[in-house]
Amino acid sequence: MYTKYYKLNDKKILVYGSKDSDKICETLEINGAKVYKESIFQIILSLPIRILKFFLLLKKINRNSINTKNFFSLSLTVFYLNLLNPNIVLSGLFLDIHYNKLAKIIISTRFIAIQIGSGNGKISFSNESRYKHWLEQGISEFWILGNFFIQYFINEGLNYNKISVLGSLSNSLYIYKNNLEEPNYKIKKKYDLCIISNIKKEYPNYISNQEFYMNLHKAVIKLNLNVVFAGRYSKKKDPSGYLMEKKYFDKYLGKKINFIEFDEFSTYRASDESLVTIGDYTTALLESFARGNKIIVVNTSKYKELNFFIDGVWDLKEYD
């Protein structure tokens, strides 16, 4: 279990789980949070009280366990958090259900789940989605990308009273590093078109995207456009994803199109350096729209859930 402990003002904040933890930690540090270590003396002094509190929570742990193995796993995590005694626990939104149960058990701690990505568009907010399951399991708070997502909770009949709009952490970090750390930073347009990769075989629009990009490639060649393809996989961090994406690119888009391997802000830079950015409903496309870039949102699939959240000239649902 990945955790990192901070102190900001008088609050002890625990970042829980590895999913999106780098962006959460970086944001905390930029805002003055310091890595926090409880003294051994303090831990020993508070140990009897912490153990007593843990035993008082055993009934709750048992009610939230599905089997013996889960009971012991949950008990260890509760004991660990009880020992650290943070005021706030932060995690990325797409963390396993184990985290959600902790919010029901340790009610003295404020648990917050932060939405880093939109999760392949509105399809994440279907009845079968993790969002509904999370709310039912007892997560105390959601911090989400924008006001438009709240409507999805309303449509699903979910409780949205503890949902707050945070905005995009990734976008904020990118803008901070480019504009605040480098005040003279200026974006220069280098490409006619940026294609944001969203290649995942498990996505429902995989086949329709494949067909669209084959036709887009023909148009790029005919119009002699300067195009960049912003990859979503890092060769070092995700070699299998990178290999799959590179094969796809070479087969359908390779000729006369620049390929950029993913790093922290590669997609943002490529989009900002392009006159127009095109892709299906990805978080990076949404963030590019928020930065004032011109976009084209492609959904040629049968899934209306993958339409962009605002209708406009940027929608592309059919093509010749």
C-alpha positions as YAML, in Angstrom:
chain: A
units: angstrom
residues:
- id: 1
  name: MET
  ca: [0.00, 0.00, 0.00]
- id: 2
  name: TYR
  ca: [1.51, 3.31, -1.14]
- id: 3
  name: THR
  ca: [1.19, 6.20, 1.29]
- id: 4
  name: LYS
  ca: [2.90, 9.55, 1.72]
- id: 5
  name: TYR
  ca: [2.37, 11.75, 4.76]
- id: 6
  name: TYR
  ca: [2.29, 15.56, 4.72]
- id: 7
  name: LYS
  ca: [1.58, 18.43, 7.04]
- id: 8
  name: LEU
  ca: [-0.02, 21.62, 5.72]
- id: 9
  name: ASN
  ca: [-0.67, 24.34, 8.28]
- id: 10
  name: ASP
  ca: [-2.05, 22.33, 11.23]
- id: 11
  name: LYS
  ca: [-3.53, 19.48, 9.14]
- id: 12
  name: LYS
  ca: [-1.96, 16.05, 8.71]
- id: 13
  name: ILE
  ca: [-2.66, 14.79, 5.18]
- id: 14
  name: LEU
  ca: [-2.12, 11.23, 3.98]
- id: 15
  name: VAL
  ca: [-1.94, 10.50, 0.24]
- id: 16
  name: TYR
  ca: [-3.23, 6.95, -0.15]
- id: 17
  name: GLY
  ca: [-2.71, 4.60, -3.10]
- id: 18
  name: SER
  ca: [-0.33, 4.87, -6.05]
- id: 19
  name: LYS
  ca: [-3.00, 5.81, -8.65]
- id: 20
  name: ASP
  ca: [-2.44, 9.49, -9.59]
- id: 21
  name: SER
  ca: [-0.54, 10.04, -6.32]
- id: 22
  name: ASP
  ca: [2.30, 11.87, -8.11]
- id: 23
  name: LYS
  ca: [-0.02, 14.71, -9.18]
- id: 24
  name: ILE
  ca: [-1.66, 14.94, -5.75]
- id: 25
  name: CYS
  ca: [1.73, 15.00, -3.96]
- id: 26
  name: GLU
  ca: [3.18, 17.57, -6.35]
- id: 27
  name: THR
  ca: [0.17, 19.86, -5.89]
- id: 28
  name: LEU
  ca: [0.45, 19.62, -2.10]
- id: 29
  name: GLU
  ca: [4.18, 20.43, -2.19]
- id: 30
  name: ILE
  ca: [3.67, 23.44, -4.48]
- id: 31
  name: ASN
  ca: [1.14, 24.76, -1.96]
- id: 32
  name: GLY
  ca: [3.59, 24.48, 0.93]
- id: 33
  name: ALA
  ca: [2.93, 21.01, 2.35]
- id: 34
  name: LYS
  ca: [5.96, 19.38, 3.96]
- id: 35
  name: VAL
  ca: [6.66, 15.67, 4.28]
- id: 36
  name: TYR
  ca: [5.68, 14.76, 7.82]
- id: 37
  name: LYS
  ca: [7.13, 12.12, 10.13]
- id: 38
  name: GLU
  ca: [5.60, 11.40, 13.50]
- id: 39
  name: SER
  ca: [8.24, 11.08, 16.22]
- id: 40
  name: ILE
  ca: [8.79, 7.60, 17.68]
- id: 41
  name: PHE
  ca: [8.15, 9.02, 21.15]
- id: 42
  name: GLN
  ca: [4.78, 10.41, 20.04]
- id: 43
  name: ILE
  ca: [3.78, 7.09, 18.45]
- id: 44
  name: ILE
  ca: [4.70, 5.12, 21.58]
- id: 45
  name: LEU
  ca: [2.88, 7.62, 23.79]
- id: 46
  name: SER
  ca: [-0.34, 7.40, 21.76]
- id: 47
  name: LEU
  ca: [-0.14, 3.64, 21.10]
- id: 48
  name: PRO
  ca: [-2.48, 2.46, 23.94]
- id: 49
  name: ILE
  ca: [-5.22, 4.88, 22.83]
- id: 50
  name: ARG
  ca: [-4.77, 3.90, 19.17]
- id: 51
  name: ILE
  ca: [-5.00, 0.19, 19.98]
- id: 52
  name: LEU
  ca: [-8.14, 0.77, 22.05]
- id: 53
  name: LYS
  ca: [-9.73, 2.77, 19.20]
- id: 54
  name: PHE
  ca: [-8.82, -0.01, 16.77]
- id: 55
  name: PHE
  ca: [-10.57, -2.66, 18.86]
- id: 56
  name: LEU
  ca: [-13.65, -0.46, 19.05]
- id: 57
  name: LEU
  ca: [-13.70, -0.44, 15.23]
- id: 58
  name: LEU
  ca: [-13.57, -4.23, 14.81]
- id: 59
  name: LYS
  ca: [-17.36, -4.57, 14.54]
- id: 60
  name: LYS
  ca: [-17.43, -2.03, 11.73]
- id: 61
  name: ILE
  ca: [-14.55, -3.79, 10.00]
- id: 62
  name: ASN
  ca: [-16.41, -7.09, 10.21]
- id: 63
  name: ARG
  ca: [-19.61, -5.56, 8.76]
- id: 64
  name: ASN
  ca: [-17.65, -4.22, 5.80]
- id: 65
  name: SER
  ca: [-15.69, -7.41, 5.10]
- id: 66
  name: ILE
  ca: [-16.74, -9.96, 2.48]
- id: 67
  name: ASN
  ca: [-14.60, -12.86, 3.76]
- id: 68
  name: THR
  ca: [-11.88, -13.73, 6.29]
- id: 69
  name: LYS
  ca: [-9.04, -12.68, 4.01]
- id: 70
  name: ASN
  ca: [-10.70, -9.33, 3.39]
- id: 71
  name: PHE
  ca: [-11.30, -8.89, 7.12]
- id: 72
  name: PHE
  ca: [-7.59, -9.26, 7.94]
- id: 73
  name: SER
  ca: [-6.54, -7.02, 5.05]
- id: 74
  name: LEU
  ca: [-9.01, -4.32, 6.06]
- id: 75
  name: SER
  ca: [-8.04, -4.66, 9.73]
- id: 76
  name: LEU
  ca: [-4.35, -4.08, 8.95]
- id: 77
  name: THR
  ca: [-5.15, -0.98, 6.90]
- id: 78
  name: VAL
  ca: [-7.47, 0.42, 9.57]
- id: 79
  name: PHE
  ca: [-4.85, -0.20, 12.26]
- id: 80
  name: TYR
  ca: [-2.20, 1.51, 10.12]
- id: 81
  name: LEU
  ca: [-4.37, 4.57, 9.47]
- id: 82
  name: ASN
  ca: [-5.48, 4.65, 13.09]
- id: 83
  name: LEU
  ca: [-1.83, 4.68, 14.13]
- id: 84
  name: LEU
  ca: [-0.95, 7.55, 11.78]
- id: 85
  name: ASN
  ca: [-4.18, 9.39, 12.69]
- id: 86
  name: PRO
  ca: [-4.35, 11.79, 9.70]
- id: 87
  name: ASN
  ca: [-6.92, 14.58, 9.55]
- id: 88
  name: ILE
  ca: [-7.41, 14.09, 5.81]
- id: 89
  name: VAL
  ca: [-6.84, 11.16, 3.43]
- id: 90
  name: LEU
  ca: [-6.57, 11.90, -0.31]
- id: 91
  name: SER
  ca: [-6.66, 9.43, -3.18]
- id: 92
  name: GLY
  ca: [-7.15, 9.33, -6.93]
- id: 93
  name: LEU
  ca: [-10.74, 8.58, -7.89]
- id: 94
  name: PHE
  ca: [-10.16, 5.22, -9.58]
- id: 95
  name: LEU
  ca: [-8.91, 3.35, -6.54]
- id: 96
  name: ASP
  ca: [-10.18, -0.03, -5.40]
- id: 97
  name: ILE
  ca: [-13.25, -0.42, -3.22]
- id: 98
  name: HIS
  ca: [-11.04, -1.10, -0.19]
- id: 99
  name: TYR
  ca: [-10.49, 2.66, 0.13]
- id: 100
  name: ASN
  ca: [-14.20, 3.37, 0.12]
- id: 101
  name: LYS
  ca: [-14.84, 1.05, 3.03]
- id: 102
  name: LEU
  ca: [-12.26, 2.90, 5.11]
- id: 103
  name: ALA
  ca: [-14.40, 6.05, 4.87]
- id: 104
  name: LYS
  ca: [-17.31, 4.17, 6.43]
- id: 105
  name: ILE
  ca: [-15.18, 2.69, 9.21]
- id: 106
  name: ILE
  ca: [-12.98, 5.64, 10.26]
- id: 107
  name: ILE
  ca: [-15.54, 8.44, 10.39]
- id: 108
  name: SER
  ca: [-13.28, 10.77, 12.37]
- id: 109
  name: THR
  ca: [-11.06, 11.21, 9.30]
- id: 110
  name: ARG
  ca: [-12.03, 13.21, 6.20]
- id: 111
  name: PHE
  ca: [-11.69, 10.98, 3.11]
- id: 112
  name: ILE
  ca: [-11.54, 12.69, -0.30]
- id: 113
  name: ALA
  ca: [-11.40, 11.05, -3.74]
- id: 114
  name: ILE
  ca: [-10.01, 13.31, -6.48]
- id: 115
  name: GLN
  ca: [-10.99, 12.92, -10.13]
- id: 116
  name: ILE
  ca: [-7.85, 13.23, -12.26]
- id: 117
  name: GLY
  ca: [-9.31, 11.88, -15.51]
- id: 118
  name: SER
  ca: [-12.77, 11.90, -17.07]
- id: 119
  name: GLY
  ca: [-12.72, 8.11, -17.51]
- id: 120
  name: ASN
  ca: [-13.51, 7.82, -21.24]
- id: 121
  name: GLY
  ca: [-16.29, 10.37, -21.13]
- id: 122
  name: LYS
  ca: [-19.78, 10.07, -19.75]
- id: 123
  name: ILE
  ca: [-19.72, 6.29, -20.01]
- id: 124
  name: SER
  ca: [-18.04, 6.28, -16.60]
- id: 125
  name: PHE
  ca: [-21.25, 7.58, -15.09]
- id: 126
  name: SER
  ca: [-23.48, 4.72, -16.20]
- id: 127
  name: ASN
  ca: [-25.40, 2.67, -13.62]
- id: 128
  name: GLU
  ca: [-22.67, 0.01, -13.72]
- id: 129
  name: SER
  ca: [-19.89, 2.52, -13.08]
- id: 130
  name: ARG
  ca: [-17.62, 2.76, -10.10]
- id: 131
  name: TYR
  ca: [-18.99, 6.20, -9.23]
- id: 132
  name: LYS
  ca: [-22.36, 4.84, -8.16]
- id: 133
  name: HIS
  ca: [-20.71, 1.98, -6.27]
- id: 134
  name: TRP
  ca: [-18.36, 4.38, -4.54]
- id: 135
  name: LEU
  ca: [-21.14, 6.62, -3.28]
- id: 136
  name: GLU
  ca: [-23.05, 3.62, -1.97]
- id: 137
  name: GLN
  ca: [-19.92, 2.40, -0.17]
- id: 138
  name: GLY
  ca: [-19.56, 5.61, 1.79]
- id: 139
  name: ILE
  ca: [-16.82, 7.80, 0.34]
- id: 140
  name: SER
  ca: [-17.22, 11.09, 2.16]
- id: 141
  name: GLU
  ca: [-16.29, 13.50, -0.63]
- id: 142
  name: PHE
  ca: [-15.65, 13.71, -4.38]
- id: 143
  name: TRP
  ca: [-13.55, 16.48, -5.92]
- id: 144
  name: ILE
  ca: [-14.30, 16.46, -9.63]
- id: 145
  name: LEU
  ca: [-13.14, 18.09, -12.89]
- id: 146
  name: GLY
  ca: [-16.07, 20.41, -13.58]
- id: 147
  name: ASN
  ca: [-19.65, 21.45, -12.91]
- id: 148
  name: PHE
  ca: [-20.84, 19.54, -15.98]
- id: 149
  name: PHE
  ca: [-20.10, 16.21, -14.23]
- id: 150
  name: ILE
  ca: [-22.51, 17.01, -11.40]
- id: 151
  name: GLN
  ca: [-25.40, 16.70, -13.85]
- id: 152
  name: TYR
  ca: [-24.46, 13.08, -14.45]
- id: 153
  name: PHE
  ca: [-24.84, 12.33, -10.76]
- id: 154
  name: ILE
  ca: [-28.23, 14.04, -10.79]
- id: 155
  name: ASN
  ca: [-29.31, 12.03, -13.85]
- id: 156
  name: GLU
  ca: [-28.33, 8.80, -12.09]
- id: 157
  name: GLY
  ca: [-30.30, 9.79, -8.99]
- id: 158
  name: LEU
  ca: [-27.12, 9.89, -6.88]
- id: 159
  name: ASN
  ca: [-26.41, 12.06, -3.87]
- id: 160
  name: TYR
  ca: [-24.27, 15.01, -4.99]
- id: 161
  name: ASN
  ca: [-24.27, 17.09, -1.79]
- id: 162
  name: LYS
  ca: [-20.66, 16.20, -0.98]
- id: 163
  name: ILE
  ca: [-19.34, 16.77, -4.50]
- id: 164
  name: SER
  ca: [-17.07, 19.77, -5.08]
- id: 165
  name: VAL
  ca: [-15.49, 21.11, -8.28]
- id: 166
  name: LEU
  ca: [-11.70, 21.15, -8.08]
- id: 167
  name: GLY
  ca: [-10.77, 21.43, -11.76]
- id: 168
  name: SER
  ca: [-7.86, 19.59, -13.35]
- id: 169
  name: LEU
  ca: [-4.75, 19.03, -11.23]
- id: 170
  name: SER
  ca: [-2.74, 18.02, -14.31]
- id: 171
  name: ASN
  ca: [-3.76, 21.15, -16.20]
- id: 172
  name: SER
  ca: [-2.96, 23.32, -13.19]
- id: 173
  name: LEU
  ca: [0.50, 21.77, -12.79]
- id: 174
  name: TYR
  ca: [1.22, 22.26, -16.50]
- id: 175
  name: ILE
  ca: [0.16, 25.92, -16.45]
- id: 176
  name: TYR
  ca: [2.07, 26.52, -13.19]
- id: 177
  name: LYS
  ca: [5.30, 25.05, -14.53]
- id: 178
  name: ASN
  ca: [5.11, 26.80, -17.90]
- id: 179
  name: ASN
  ca: [3.86, 30.23, -16.86]
- id: 180
  name: LEU
  ca: [4.74, 30.76, -13.21]
- id: 181
  name: GLU
  ca: [8.15, 29.06, -13.18]
- id: 182
  name: GLU
  ca: [8.97, 30.44, -16.65]
- id: 183
  name: PRO
  ca: [7.22, 33.86, -16.98]
- id: 184
  name: ASN
  ca: [8.67, 34.42, -20.47]
- id: 185
  name: TYR
  ca: [7.38, 31.08, -21.77]
- id: 186
  name: LYS
  ca: [5.56, 31.56, -25.08]
- id: 187
  name: ILE
  ca: [3.72, 28.95, -27.10]
- id: 188
  name: LYS
  ca: [4.65, 28.78, -30.77]
- id: 189
  name: LYS
  ca: [2.36, 27.02, -33.21]
- id: 190
  name: LYS
  ca: [4.33, 24.31, -35.03]
- id: 191
  name: TYR
  ca: [1.62, 21.94, -36.29]
- id: 192
  name: ASP
  ca: [-1.60, 22.20, -38.24]
- id: 193
  name: LEU
  ca: [-3.20, 19.36, -36.31]
- id: 194
  name: CYS
  ca: [-2.59, 17.42, -33.10]
- id: 195
  name: ILE
  ca: [-4.12, 13.95, -32.72]
- id: 196
  name: ILE
  ca: [-4.55, 12.96, -29.07]
- id: 197
  name: SER
  ca: [-4.17, 9.22, -28.70]
- id: 198
  name: ASN
  ca: [-6.81, 7.33, -26.77]
- id: 199
  name: ILE
  ca: [-6.03, 3.85, -28.03]
- id: 200
  name: LYS
  ca: [-7.33, 1.14, -25.72]
- id: 201
  name: LYS
  ca: [-8.81, -2.10, -27.04]
- id: 202
  name: GLU
  ca: [-11.23, -2.28, -24.12]
- id: 203
  name: TYR
  ca: [-12.81, 1.06, -25.02]
- id: 204
  name: PRO
  ca: [-16.16, 0.65, -26.83]
- id: 205
  name: ASN
  ca: [-15.20, 3.05, -29.62]
- id: 206
  name: TYR
  ca: [-11.93, 1.28, -30.50]
- id: 207
  name: ILE
  ca: [-13.12, -0.05, -33.88]
- id: 208
  name: SER
  ca: [-14.87, 3.16, -34.98]
- id: 209
  name: ASN
  ca: [-11.76, 5.16, -34.04]
- id: 210
  name: GLN
  ca: [-9.62, 2.80, -36.09]
- id: 211
  name: GLU
  ca: [-11.76, 3.36, -39.18]
- id: 212
  name: PHE
  ca: [-11.84, 7.13, -38.64]
- id: 213
  name: TYR
  ca: [-8.06, 7.48, -38.30]
- id: 214
  name: MET
  ca: [-7.52, 5.49, -41.49]
- id: 215
  name: ASN
  ca: [-9.67, 8.05, -43.33]
- id: 216
  name: LEU
  ca: [-8.09, 10.98, -41.48]
- id: 217
  name: HIS
  ca: [-4.66, 9.81, -42.64]
- id: 218
  name: LYS
  ca: [-5.81, 10.00, -46.26]
- id: 219
  name: ALA
  ca: [-7.00, 13.57, -45.72]
- id: 220
  name: VAL
  ca: [-3.70, 14.53, -44.05]
- id: 221
  name: ILE
  ca: [-1.72, 13.25, -47.05]
- id: 222
  name: LYS
  ca: [-4.05, 14.90, -49.58]
- id: 223
  name: LEU
  ca: [-3.97, 18.30, -47.82]
- id: 224
  name: ASN
  ca: [-0.26, 18.03, -46.97]
- id: 225
  name: LEU
  ca: [-0.86, 18.91, -43.31]
- id: 226
  name: ASN
  ca: [1.83, 19.07, -40.64]
- id: 227
  name: VAL
  ca: [0.44, 16.70, -38.00]
- id: 228
  name: VAL
  ca: [1.63, 15.43, -34.61]
- id: 229
  name: PHE
  ca: [0.33, 12.32, -32.86]
- id: 230
  name: ALA
  ca: [0.52, 12.68, -29.05]
- id: 231
  name: GLY
  ca: [0.96, 9.19, -27.61]
- id: 232
  name: ARG
  ca: [-0.53, 8.11, -24.29]
- id: 233
  name: TYR
  ca: [2.06, 5.49, -23.32]
- id: 234
  name: SER
  ca: [5.64, 5.77, -22.11]
- id: 235
  name: LYS
  ca: [8.13, 3.23, -23.46]
- id: 236
  name: LYS
  ca: [9.87, 3.12, -20.07]
- id: 237
  name: LYS
  ca: [6.83, 3.05, -17.77]
- id: 238
  name: ASP
  ca: [4.41, 1.04, -19.93]
- id: 239
  name: PRO
  ca: [6.37, -0.87, -22.60]
- id: 240
  name: SER
  ca: [3.46, -3.13, -23.63]
- id: 241
  name: GLY
  ca: [1.09, -0.15, -24.04]
- id: 242
  name: TYR
  ca: [3.75, 1.75, -25.97]
- id: 243
  name: LEU
  ca: [4.38, -1.20, -28.29]
- id: 244
  name: MET
  ca: [0.66, -1.66, -28.98]
- id: 245
  name: GLU
  ca: [0.22, 2.06, -29.67]
- id: 246
  name: LYS
  ca: [3.32, 2.30, -31.88]
- id: 247
  name: LYS
  ca: [2.16, -0.66, -33.99]
- id: 248
  name: TYR
  ca: [-1.25, 0.97, -34.37]
- id: 249
  name: PHE
  ca: [0.36, 4.28, -35.34]
- id: 250
  name: ASP
  ca: [2.75, 2.69, -37.87]
- id: 251
  name: LYS
  ca: [-0.09, 0.75, -39.47]
- id: 252
  name: TYR
  ca: [-2.73, 3.48, -39.74]
- id: 253
  name: LEU
  ca: [-1.02, 6.87, -39.32]
- id: 254
  name: GLY
  ca: [2.73, 6.50, -39.76]
- id: 255
  name: LYS
  ca: [3.35, 8.21, -43.08]
- id: 256
  name: LYS
  ca: [4.08, 11.98, -42.79]
- id: 257
  name: ILE
  ca: [2.83, 12.21, -39.19]
- id: 258
  name: ASN
  ca: [5.11, 12.96, -36.23]
- id: 259
  name: PHE
  ca: [4.89, 10.55, -33.29]
- id: 260
  name: ILE
  ca: [5.57, 11.86, -29.77]
- id: 261
  name: GLU
  ca: [6.06, 9.38, -26.96]
- id: 262
  name: PHE
  ca: [4.22, 10.22, -23.76]
- id: 263
  name: ASP
  ca: [5.88, 12.06, -20.92]
- id: 264
  name: GLU
  ca: [4.34, 14.17, -18.15]
- id: 265
  name: PHE
  ca: [3.16, 17.10, -20.31]
- id: 266
  name: SER
  ca: [3.89, 15.95, -23.88]
- id: 267
  name: THR
  ca: [0.22, 15.85, -24.89]
- id: 268
  name: TYR
  ca: [-0.44, 19.33, -23.47]
- id: 269
  name: ARG
  ca: [2.57, 20.82, -25.28]
- id: 270
  name: ALA
  ca: [1.68, 19.16, -28.60]
- id: 271
  name: SER
  ca: [-1.90, 20.42, -28.35]
- id: 272
  name: ASP
  ca: [-0.84, 23.97, -27.45]
- id: 273
  name: GLU
  ca: [1.61, 23.99, -30.37]
- id: 274
  name: SER
  ca: [-1.13, 23.01, -32.86]
- id: 275
  name: LEU
  ca: [-3.75, 25.10, -34.63]
- id: 276
  name: VAL
  ca: [-6.40, 22.42, -33.99]
- id: 277
  name: THR
  ca: [-6.49, 19.37, -31.69]
- id: 278
  name: ILE
  ca: [-8.56, 16.31, -32.56]
- id: 279
  name: GLY
  ca: [-9.47, 13.19, -30.59]
- id: 280
  name: ASP
  ca: [-12.31, 11.36, -28.95]
- id: 281
  name: TYR
  ca: [-13.61, 12.42, -25.53]
- id: 282
  name: THR
  ca: [-10.42, 12.25, -23.47]
- id: 283
  name: THR
  ca: [-9.40, 14.25, -20.42]
- id: 284
  name: ALA
  ca: [-6.51, 15.81, -22.36]
- id: 285
  name: LEU
  ca: [-8.90, 17.08, -25.05]
- id: 286
  name: LEU
  ca: [-11.20, 18.52, -22.39]
- id: 287
  name: GLU
  ca: [-8.20, 20.22, -20.73]
- id: 288
  name: SER
  ca: [-7.03, 21.60, -24.08]
- id: 289
  name: PHE
  ca: [-10.51, 23.09, -24.58]
- id: 290
  name: ALA
  ca: [-10.22, 24.70, -21.12]
- id: 291
  name: ARG
  ca: [-6.90, 26.30, -22.13]
- id: 292
  name: GLY
  ca: [-8.63, 27.99, -25.06]
- id: 293
  name: ASN
  ca: [-7.46, 25.73, -27.88]
- id: 294
  name: LYS
  ca: [-9.56, 24.86, -30.92]
- id: 295
  name: ILE
  ca: [-10.71, 21.25, -30.80]
- id: 296
  name: ILE
  ca: [-12.58, 18.60, -32.80]
- id: 297
  name: VAL
  ca: [-14.27, 15.91, -30.71]
- id: 298
  name: VAL
  ca: [-14.77, 12.67, -32.63]
- id: 299
  name: ASN
  ca: [-17.46, 10.14, -31.81]
- id: 300
  name: THR
  ca: [-18.41, 8.07, -34.83]
- id: 301
  name: SER
  ca: [-19.40, 5.14, -32.62]
- id: 302
  name: LYS
  ca: [-22.94, 4.15, -31.64]
- id: 303
  name: TYR
  ca: [-22.29, 5.16, -28.01]
- id: 304
  name: LYS
  ca: [-24.00, 8.50, -27.31]
- id: 305
  name: GLU
  ca: [-22.40, 8.46, -23.84]
- id: 306
  name: LEU
  ca: [-19.11, 9.34, -25.55]
- id: 307
  name: ASN
  ca: [-20.44, 12.60, -27.03]
- id: 308
  name: PHE
  ca: [-18.79, 15.76, -25.77]
- id: 309
  name: PHE
  ca: [-20.61, 17.40, -22.85]
- id: 310
  name: ILE
  ca: [-21.36, 20.59, -24.84]
- id: 311
  name: ASP
  ca: [-22.80, 20.47, -28.37]
- id: 312
  name: GLY
  ca: [-21.02, 22.75, -30.84]
- id: 313
  name: VAL
  ca: [-19.08, 23.12, -34.07]
- id: 314
  name: TRP
  ca: [-16.34, 20.98, -32.53]
- id: 315
  name: ASP
  ca: [-18.51, 17.83, -32.68]
- id: 316
  name: LEU
  ca: [-17.68, 15.33, -35.42]
- id: 317
  name: LYS
  ca: [-20.07, 12.38, -35.52]
- id: 318
  name: GLU
  ca: [-20.18, 11.64, -39.23]
- id: 319
  name: TYR
  ca: [-17.70, 11.99, -42.11]
- id: 320
  name: ASP
  ca: [-17.50, 11.20, -45.81]
...
